[in-house]
CSV table of C-alpha atoms in Angstrom, one decimal:
chain,number,residue,atom,x,y,z
A,493,MET,CA,0.0,0.0,0.0
A,494,HIS,CA,2.7,2.5,1.0
A,495,ALA,CA,4.8,1.6,-2.1
A,496,ILE,CA,1.8,2.2,-4.4
A,497,GLU,CA,1.1,5.6,-2.8
A,498,THR,CA,4.8,6.5,-3.1
A,499,VAL,CA,4.8,5.7,-6.8
A,500,PHE,CA,1.6,7.6,-7.3
A,501,ARG,CA,2.9,10.7,-5.5
A,502,ILE,CA,6.0,10.7,-7.8
A,503,GLU,CA,4.1,10.1,-11.0
A,504,SER,CA,0.9,12.0,-10.4
A,505,PRO,CA,2.1,15.4,-11.8
A,506,ARG,CA,3.0,13.8,-15.1
A,507,ILE,CA,-0.2,11.8,-15.2
A,508,ILE,CA,-2.4,14.9,-14.5
A,509,ALA,CA,-0.5,16.9,-17.1
A,510,ALA,CA,-0.8,14.3,-19.8
A,511,VAL,CA,-4.5,13.7,-19.1
A,512,THR,CA,-5.2,17.5,-19.0
A,513,ARG,CA,-3.9,17.6,-22.5
A,514,LEU,CA,-6.7,15.2,-23.5
A,515,VAL,CA,-9.7,16.4,-21.4
A,516,ARG,CA,-8.7,20.1,-21.2
A,517,ASP,CA,-9.9,20.2,-17.6
A,518,ILE,CA,-7.5,20.1,-14.7
A,519,GLY,CA,-10.1,19.1,-12.1
A,520,ILE,CA,-11.3,16.2,-14.2
A,521,ALA,CA,-7.7,15.2,-15.0
A,522,GLU,CA,-6.9,15.0,-11.3
A,523,GLU,CA,-10.0,12.8,-10.7
A,524,LEU,CA,-8.9,10.5,-13.5
A,525,ALA,CA,-5.4,10.2,-12.0
A,526,GLN,CA,-7.0,9.3,-8.6
A,527,ASP,CA,-9.1,6.7,-10.5
A,528,ALA,CA,-5.9,5.2,-11.8
A,529,LEU,CA,-4.5,5.0,-8.2
A,530,VAL,CA,-7.7,3.2,-7.0
A,531,ALA,CA,-7.3,0.7,-9.8
A,532,ALA,CA,-3.7,0.1,-8.8
A,533,LEU,CA,-4.7,-0.4,-5.2
A,534,GLU,CA,-7.2,-3.0,-6.3
A,535,GLN,CA,-5.0,-4.8,-8.9
A,536,TRP,CA,-1.4,-4.6,-7.8
A,537,PRO,CA,-1.8,-6.5,-4.5
A,538,ARG,CA,-3.5,-9.3,-6.5
A,539,ASP,CA,-1.5,-9.3,-9.8
A,540,GLY,CA,1.8,-7.9,-8.6
A,541,VAL,CA,3.4,-4.5,-9.2
A,542,PRO,CA,4.1,-4.0,-12.9
A,543,ASP,CA,7.6,-3.6,-14.2
A,544,ASN,CA,7.0,0.0,-15.0
A,545,PRO,CA,4.4,1.2,-12.5
A,546,GLY,CA,4.5,4.8,-13.7
A,547,ALA,CA,3.7,3.8,-17.2
A,548,TRP,CA,0.9,1.5,-16.0
A,549,LEU,CA,-0.7,4.4,-14.1
A,550,MET,CA,-0.3,6.7,-17.0
A,551,ALA,CA,-1.9,4.2,-19.5
A,552,THR,CA,-4.8,3.5,-17.1
A,553,ALA,CA,-5.5,7.2,-16.6
A,554,ARG,CA,-5.3,8.0,-20.3
A,555,ARG,CA,-7.6,5.1,-21.2
A,556,ARG,CA,-10.2,6.4,-18.7
A,557,ALA,CA,-9.8,9.8,-20.1
A,558,VAL,CA,-10.5,8.6,-23.6
A,559,ASP,CA,-13.5,6.5,-22.4
A,560,LEU,CA,-14.9,9.6,-20.6
A,561,ILE,CA,-14.6,11.8,-23.6
A,562,ARG,CA,-16.4,9.2,-25.8
A,563,ARG,CA,-19.0,8.3,-23.3
A,564,ARG,CA,-20.3,11.7,-22.2
A,565,GLU,CA,-22.2,13.8,-24.7
A,566,ASN,CA,-21.2,17.0,-23.0
A,567,TYR,CA,-17.6,16.2,-23.9
A,568,ALA,CA,-18.4,16.1,-27.6
A,569,ARG,CA,-17.0,19.6,-28.1
A,570,LYS,CA,-13.8,18.6,-26.4
A,571,LEU,CA,-13.5,15.5,-28.6
A,572,GLN,CA,-14.0,17.6,-31.7
A,573,GLU,CA,-11.2,20.0,-30.5
A,574,ILE,CA,-8.9,17.2,-29.8
A,575,GLY,CA,-9.6,15.4,-33.0
A,576,ARG,CA,-9.6,11.8,-34.0
A,577,ASP,CA,-6.1,11.0,-32.7
A,578,LEU,CA,-6.3,11.4,-29.0
A,579,GLU,CA,-2.6,10.6,-28.5
A,580,THR,CA,-1.2,13.7,-30.2
A,581,THR,CA,-1.4,17.5,-29.7
A,582,ALA,CA,-1.6,20.4,-32.1
A,583,PRO,CA,1.7,21.9,-33.0
A,584,PRO,CA,2.9,25.1,-31.2
A,585,GLU,CA,2.0,28.4,-32.6
A,586,GLU,CA,5.6,29.5,-33.0
A,587,PRO,CA,8.6,27.4,-33.8
A,588,ALA,CA,10.5,26.0,-30.9
A,589,ASP,CA,12.4,22.9,-29.8
A,590,PRO,CA,9.9,20.2,-29.1
A,591,GLU,CA,11.5,19.5,-25.7
A,592,ASP,CA,10.7,23.1,-24.8
A,593,ILE,CA,7.1,23.4,-25.8
A,594,ASP,CA,5.9,19.8,-25.9
A,595,ASP,CA,6.3,19.4,-22.2
A,596,ASP,CA,3.1,18.7,-20.5
A,597,LEU,CA,4.5,19.6,-17.1
A,598,LEU,CA,5.5,23.0,-18.4
A,599,ARG,CA,2.0,23.5,-20.0
A,600,LEU,CA,0.5,22.6,-16.7
A,601,VAL,CA,2.5,25.2,-14.8
A,602,PHE,CA,1.6,28.0,-17.2
A,603,THR,CA,-2.1,26.9,-17.2
A,604,ALA,CA,-2.2,26.8,-13.4
A,605,CYS,CA,-0.6,30.3,-13.4
A,606,HIS,CA,-3.2,31.9,-15.6
A,607,PRO,CA,-3.9,35.5,-14.6
A,608,VAL,CA,-7.6,34.7,-14.0
A,609,LEU,CA,-6.4,33.2,-10.7
A,610,SER,CA,-5.0,35.1,-7.8
A,611,ALA,CA,-1.3,34.8,-7.2
A,612,GLU,CA,-1.9,32.6,-4.1
A,613,ALA,CA,-4.2,30.3,-6.0
A,614,ARG,CA,-1.8,29.9,-8.9
A,615,ILE,CA,1.0,28.8,-6.6
A,616,ALA,CA,-1.2,26.5,-4.4
A,617,LEU,CA,-2.8,24.8,-7.4
A,618,THR,CA,0.5,24.1,-9.2
A,619,LEU,CA,2.1,22.8,-6.0
A,620,ARG,CA,-0.9,20.5,-5.6
A,621,LEU,CA,-0.8,19.3,-9.2
A,622,LEU,CA,2.9,19.3,-10.1
A,623,GLY,CA,4.4,18.8,-6.7
A,624,GLY,CA,1.9,16.2,-5.6
A,625,LEU,CA,1.7,18.0,-2.3
A,626,THR,CA,-1.2,17.7,0.1
A,627,THR,CA,-3.1,20.8,1.3
A,628,VAL,CA,-1.4,20.3,4.7
A,629,GLU,CA,2.1,20.5,3.1
A,630,ILE,CA,1.1,23.5,0.9
A,631,ALA,CA,-0.3,25.3,3.9
A,632,ARG,CA,2.9,24.7,5.8
A,633,ALA,CA,4.9,26.2,2.9
A,634,PHE,CA,2.6,29.2,2.7
A,635,LEU,CA,2.4,29.6,6.5
A,636,VAL,CA,-1.4,29.9,6.2
A,637,PRO,CA,-4.3,27.7,7.6
A,638,GLU,CA,-5.0,24.4,5.7
A,639,PRO,CA,-8.7,25.3,5.0
A,640,THR,CA,-7.5,28.5,3.2
A,641,VAL,CA,-5.3,26.5,0.9
A,642,ALA,CA,-8.1,23.9,0.2
A,643,GLN,CA,-10.5,26.6,-0.8
A,644,ARG,CA,-8.0,28.3,-3.1
A,645,ILE,CA,-7.4,25.0,-4.9
A,646,VAL,CA,-11.1,24.2,-5.3
A,647,ARG,CA,-11.9,27.7,-6.6
A,648,ALA,CA,-8.9,27.7,-8.9
A,649,LYS,CA,-9.9,24.5,-10.6
A,650,ARG,CA,-13.5,25.7,-10.9
A,651,THR,CA,-12.4,29.0,-12.4
A,652,LEU,CA,-10.1,27.4,-15.0
A,653,ALA,CA,-12.9,25.0,-16.0
A,654,THR,CA,-15.7,27.6,-16.2
A,655,LYS,CA,-13.6,30.0,-18.2
A,656,ASN,CA,-12.3,27.3,-20.5
A,657,ILE,CA,-8.7,28.2,-20.1
A,658,ALA,CA,-6.5,26.7,-22.8
A,659,PHE,CA,-3.9,24.1,-21.9
A,660,GLU,CA,-0.9,25.7,-23.4
A,661,VAL,CA,2.4,27.6,-23.0
A,662,PRO,CA,1.5,31.2,-23.9
A,663,TYR,CA,3.5,33.5,-26.1
A,664,GLY,CA,4.4,37.2,-26.1
A,665,PRO,CA,3.0,39.5,-23.5
A,666,GLU,CA,0.8,36.9,-21.9
A,667,ARG,CA,3.9,34.7,-21.2
A,668,GLU,CA,5.6,37.7,-19.6
A,669,ALA,CA,2.7,38.4,-17.4
A,670,ARG,CA,2.6,34.9,-16.0
A,671,LEU,CA,6.4,34.5,-15.5
A,672,GLY,CA,6.6,35.8,-11.9
A,673,SER,CA,4.1,33.2,-10.7
A,674,VAL,CA,5.7,30.4,-12.6
A,675,LEU,CA,9.1,31.2,-11.1
A,676,ASP,CA,7.6,31.2,-7.6
A,677,VAL,CA,5.9,27.9,-8.2
A,678,ILE,CA,9.1,26.3,-9.5
A,679,TYR,CA,11.0,27.6,-6.5
A,680,LEU,CA,8.5,26.3,-4.0
A,681,ILE,CA,8.4,22.8,-5.7
A,682,PHE,CA,12.2,22.7,-5.5
A,683,ASN,CA,12.1,23.7,-1.8
A,684,GLU,CA,9.6,20.9,-1.0
A,685,GLY,CA,12.1,18.4,-2.5
A,686,TYR,CA,15.1,20.1,-0.9
A,687,ALA,CA,13.7,20.0,2.6
A,688,ALA,CA,10.4,18.0,2.7
A,689,THR,CA,7.7,19.7,4.8
A,690,ALA,CA,6.4,16.4,6.3
A,691,GLY,CA,7.0,12.7,6.2
A,692,ASP,CA,9.9,10.4,7.1
A,693,ASP,CA,12.3,11.6,4.3
A,694,TRP,CA,14.4,14.8,4.5
A,695,LEU,CA,14.8,14.9,0.7
A,696,ARG,CA,12.4,14.3,-2.2
A,697,PRO,CA,14.9,14.3,-5.1
A,698,ALA,CA,12.3,13.8,-7.8
A,699,LEU,CA,10.7,17.2,-6.9
A,700,CYS,CA,14.1,18.9,-7.1
A,701,GLU,CA,14.8,17.3,-10.5
A,702,ASP,CA,11.4,18.4,-11.9
A,703,ALA,CA,11.9,21.9,-10.6
A,704,LEU,CA,15.4,22.2,-12.0
A,705,ARG,CA,14.4,20.8,-15.3
A,706,LEU,CA,11.5,23.2,-15.6
A,707,ALA,CA,13.8,26.1,-14.7
A,708,ARG,CA,16.2,25.1,-17.4
A,709,VAL,CA,13.4,24.8,-20.0
A,710,LEU,CA,12.2,28.3,-19.0
A,711,GLY,CA,15.8,29.5,-19.6
A,712,SER,CA,15.6,28.2,-23.2
A,713,LEU,CA,12.2,29.7,-23.7
A,714,MET,CA,13.0,33.1,-22.3
A,715,PRO,CA,16.7,33.7,-22.8
A,716,LYS,CA,16.5,37.5,-22.2
A,717,GLU,CA,14.8,37.2,-18.8
A,718,PRO,CA,17.4,37.7,-16.0
A,719,GLU,CA,15.3,36.3,-13.2
A,720,VAL,CA,14.7,33.1,-15.1
A,721,HIS,CA,18.5,32.6,-15.3
A,722,ALA,CA,18.8,33.7,-11.7
A,723,LEU,CA,16.3,31.1,-10.5
A,724,THR,CA,18.1,28.4,-12.5
A,725,SER,CA,21.4,29.5,-11.0
A,726,LEU,CA,19.9,29.3,-7.5
A,727,LEU,CA,18.5,25.8,-8.0
A,728,GLU,CA,21.8,24.6,-9.6
A,729,PHE,CA,23.7,25.8,-6.6
A,730,GLN,CA,21.2,24.3,-4.1
A,731,ALA,CA,21.0,21.0,-6.0
A,732,SER,CA,24.8,20.7,-5.9
A,733,ARG,CA,24.7,20.1,-2.2
A,734,THR,CA,22.1,17.2,-2.3
A,735,ALA,CA,24.5,14.3,-1.8
A,736,ALA,CA,26.1,16.0,1.3
A,737,ARG,CA,22.8,16.9,3.0
A,738,THR,CA,22.0,13.5,4.4
A,739,GLY,CA,23.9,11.0,6.5
A,740,PRO,CA,24.2,7.2,6.1
A,741,ASN,CA,20.7,6.7,7.6
A,742,GLY,CA,19.0,9.6,5.8
A,743,GLU,CA,19.4,12.0,8.7
A,744,PRO,CA,19.9,15.7,7.9
A,745,VAL,CA,23.4,17.1,7.8
A,746,LEU,CA,23.6,20.8,8.5
A,747,LEU,CA,25.6,23.1,6.2
A,748,LYS,CA,28.5,23.6,8.6
A,749,ASP,CA,28.9,19.8,8.9
A,750,GLN,CA,28.6,18.9,5.2
A,751,ASN,CA,31.5,17.2,3.4
A,752,ARG,CA,32.0,19.8,0.6
A,753,ARG,CA,33.9,17.3,-1.5
A,754,ARG,CA,30.6,15.7,-2.0
A,755,TRP,CA,29.1,18.8,-3.5
A,756,ASN,CA,28.5,18.4,-7.3
A,757,ARG,CA,31.1,20.7,-8.9
A,758,MET,CA,29.4,20.3,-12.3
A,759,LEU,CA,26.1,21.8,-10.9
A,760,ILE,CA,28.1,24.5,-9.3
A,761,ALA,CA,29.7,25.4,-12.6
A,762,ARG,CA,26.3,25.4,-14.2
A,763,GLY,CA,25.0,27.7,-11.4
A,764,ILE,CA,27.9,30.1,-12.1
A,765,GLN,CA,27.2,30.1,-15.8
A,766,ALA,CA,23.5,30.8,-15.2
A,767,LEU,CA,24.3,33.6,-12.8
A,768,HIS,CA,26.6,35.2,-15.5
A,769,ARG,CA,23.6,35.0,-17.9
A,770,ALA,CA,21.4,36.7,-15.4
A,771,ASP,CA,23.9,39.5,-14.9
A,772,ALA,CA,24.4,39.8,-18.7
A,773,THR,CA,20.7,40.2,-19.4
A,774,ALA,CA,19.9,42.5,-16.4
A,775,THR,CA,19.1,46.1,-17.1
A,776,GLY,CA,18.4,47.4,-13.6
A,777,ALA,CA,18.8,46.5,-10.0
A,778,PRO,CA,19.1,42.7,-9.3
A,779,GLY,CA,15.8,40.9,-8.6
A,780,PRO,CA,15.0,38.6,-5.7
A,781,TYR,CA,16.2,35.5,-7.4
A,782,ALA,CA,19.4,37.2,-8.5
A,783,LEU,CA,20.2,38.2,-4.9
A,784,GLN,CA,19.4,34.7,-3.6
A,785,ALA,CA,21.6,33.1,-6.4
A,786,ALA,CA,24.4,35.5,-5.4
A,787,ILE,CA,24.1,34.3,-1.8
A,788,ALA,CA,24.2,30.7,-2.9
A,789,ALA,CA,27.3,31.5,-5.0
A,790,CYS,CA,29.1,32.7,-1.8
A,791,HIS,CA,28.5,29.3,-0.2
A,792,ALA,CA,29.6,27.5,-3.4
A,793,HIS,CA,32.8,29.4,-3.7
A,794,ALA,CA,33.8,28.5,-0.1
A,795,TYR,CA,35.7,25.2,0.0
A,796,THR,CA,35.3,25.1,3.8
A,797,TYR,CA,32.6,26.4,6.1
A,798,GLU,CA,35.2,28.7,7.8
A,799,GLU,CA,36.0,30.3,4.4
A,800,THR,CA,32.4,31.5,3.9
A,801,ASP,CA,32.2,35.2,3.2
A,802,TRP,CA,29.4,35.8,5.7
A,803,GLN,CA,29.8,39.6,5.5
A,804,SER,CA,28.9,39.6,1.8
A,805,ILE,CA,26.0,37.2,2.6
A,806,ALA,CA,24.7,39.5,5.3
A,807,THR,CA,24.9,42.5,2.9
A,808,LEU,CA,23.1,40.5,0.2
A,809,TYR,CA,20.3,39.5,2.6
A,810,GLY,CA,20.0,43.2,3.5
A,811,LEU,CA,19.5,44.0,-0.1
A,812,LEU,CA,17.0,41.1,-0.4
A,813,ALA,CA,15.1,42.4,2.6
A,814,ALA,CA,14.7,45.8,1.0
A,815,ARG,CA,13.8,44.3,-2.4
A,816,ALA,CA,11.4,41.6,-1.2
A,817,PRO,CA,10.7,42.1,2.5
A,818,SER,CA,9.3,39.2,4.5
A,819,PRO,CA,9.7,37.8,8.0
A,820,VAL,CA,11.4,34.7,6.6
A,821,VAL,CA,14.0,36.8,4.7
A,822,GLU,CA,14.6,38.7,7.9
A,823,LEU,CA,15.1,35.5,9.8
A,824,ASN,CA,17.7,34.4,7.2
A,825,ARG,CA,19.4,37.7,7.4
A,826,ALA,CA,19.7,37.2,11.2
A,827,VAL,CA,21.5,33.9,10.6
A,828,ALA,CA,24.0,35.7,8.3
A,829,VAL,CA,24.5,38.6,10.7
A,830,SER,CA,25.2,36.1,13.5
A,831,MET,CA,28.0,34.5,11.5
A,832,ALA,CA,29.4,37.9,10.3
A,833,ASP,CA,29.1,39.9,13.5
A,834,GLY,CA,28.2,37.5,16.3
A,835,PRO,CA,24.9,36.1,17.8
A,836,GLU,CA,24.0,39.0,20.1
A,837,GLY,CA,22.9,41.4,17.3
A,838,ALA,CA,21.3,38.6,15.4
A,839,LEU,CA,19.2,37.7,18.4
A,840,ALA,CA,17.9,41.2,18.5
A,841,ILE,CA,16.8,40.8,14.9
A,842,VAL,CA,15.0,37.5,15.6
A,843,ASP,CA,13.3,38.9,18.7
A,844,ALA,CA,12.0,41.9,16.7
A,845,ILE,CA,10.1,39.5,14.3
A,846,ALA,CA,9.1,36.9,16.8
A,847,ALA,CA,5.6,38.2,17.1
A,848,GLU,CA,5.0,38.2,13.3
A,849,PRO,CA,1.8,36.2,12.6
A,850,ALA,CA,3.3,34.5,9.6
A,851,LEU,CA,6.0,33.0,11.9
A,852,ARG,CA,3.7,31.8,14.6
A,853,ASP,CA,4.0,28.1,13.7
A,854,TYR,CA,7.2,28.3,11.7
A,855,HIS,CA,9.6,25.9,13.3
A,856,LEU,CA,12.7,27.6,12.0
A,857,LEU,CA,12.1,30.6,14.2
A,858,PRO,CA,12.6,28.8,17.5
A,859,SER,CA,15.3,26.7,15.8
A,860,VAL,CA,17.3,29.8,14.9
A,861,ARG,CA,16.7,31.4,18.2
A,862,GLY,CA,17.8,28.3,20.0
A,863,ASP,CA,21.0,28.2,18.1
A,864,LEU,CA,21.7,31.9,18.9
A,865,LEU,CA,21.0,31.3,22.6
A,866,ALA,CA,23.3,28.3,22.7
A,867,ARG,CA,26.1,30.3,21.2
A,868,LEU,CA,25.5,32.9,23.8
A,869,GLY,CA,25.8,30.3,26.6
A,870,ARG,CA,22.2,30.4,27.5
A,871,SER,CA,21.7,26.7,27.4
A,872,ALA,CA,18.5,26.3,29.3
A,873,GLU,CA,16.7,28.8,27.1
A,874,ALA,CA,18.2,27.3,24.0
A,875,ARG,CA,16.9,23.8,25.0
A,876,GLU,CA,13.4,25.2,25.4
A,877,GLU,CA,13.5,26.7,21.9
A,878,PHE,CA,14.8,23.5,20.3
A,879,VAL,CA,12.0,21.5,22.0
A,880,ARG,CA,9.4,24.1,20.8
A,881,ALA,CA,10.9,23.9,17.3
A,882,ALA,CA,10.7,20.1,17.3
A,883,GLY,CA,7.1,20.3,18.3
A,884,LEU,CA,6.3,22.5,15.3
A,885,ALA,CA,8.3,20.5,12.8
A,886,ARG,CA,6.3,18.0,10.7
A,887,ASN,CA,9.3,16.3,9.0
A,888,GLU,CA,10.4,13.4,11.2
A,889,ARG,CA,14.0,13.7,10.3
A,890,GLU,CA,14.1,17.3,11.2
A,891,ARG,CA,12.2,16.7,14.4
A,892,GLU,CA,14.9,14.2,15.4
A,893,LEU,CA,17.7,16.7,14.7
A,894,LEU,CA,16.0,19.4,16.7
A,895,LEU,CA,15.5,17.0,19.7
A,896,ALA,CA,19.1,16.0,19.5
A,897,ARG,CA,20.1,19.7,19.6
A,898,ALA,CA,17.9,20.1,22.7
A,899,GLU,CA,19.5,17.2,24.3
A,900,GLU,CA,23.0,18.7,23.7
A,901,CYS,CA,21.9,21.8,25.5
A,902,GLY,CA,20.6,19.9,28.5
A,903,SER,CA,23.7,17.8,29.0
């Protein structure tokens, strides 16, 4: 049962995207994907898991999509639009590499990021469909209540269906208008893979790979957009650390403890190249992703933790806080300041944002505060913060790490 659900969670974004291309309705596509999961739960325990479970789920969902289109009279118009051959799609409106445009996942991102939806709904819907995330996980990423996210997703699917939004990658000004939301979506998908919100695994590499691939595709589609290259650079840098971020038993390994010889130098080189492209195409002040990529580059250039240029990182976080202010950015700035100038000033920054509503259930706030208190020798207070952080963490691996930190403070 668990294995089937794991396979489905990995494969569902591609299944939903492919079925959406047939039925032209994201909500119906998601239902058909769920139908395929139900079929797997019924048949696989009896007949055995197929050699290619992802292909089995895809084929089952597509067959049900074709049956649905043929069976219901109210889908006759959709059938006429799709044509006799339900396995193919119409060519793109402008010439492009097939791998760029004929990518159902990319079509799904741009469709879910249509301007008829609010920015929050675009991101939530795409995380649900592409990331395979539950509403609980999305709510955690957004730092908002779960019912709010659930309502956004339901309303978003209904809006796309009632307004008959085309399943396509747009061109020209419309593509430009949707770019910001698309970048945010890709970044959140990557982050969920890079540090899973919930569950037993610290990493979900498939999500990181999907996000990085989509970012690279966007770079090919939009070569003159600096923030596209900047996001790609940021993800390349972050992905380069993957092998060093977990120990032998899957436990998290913090940045300062990572074996940097395990960092992927090829991905770092790609990150540097993408950052150069971002700089070359920029015409004004650096955007949020350019600043974050520059921060990641500082880490990548340091061969040891001690060599890290924390002063530059603190300065870059200051620029980011001015460019895209948020409590989370300010929390990250506090960490950089603590490494550049010491924990005392950083603790003042953290205490200044501690009452922010968005950080009320954010486990990294007490985690950072606990670290600062420990460095100041205030062990008892630090232990309380690490215990509180563990209580808020939903990822089991992260909870174990935080409890271990608390234990260190209590010994």
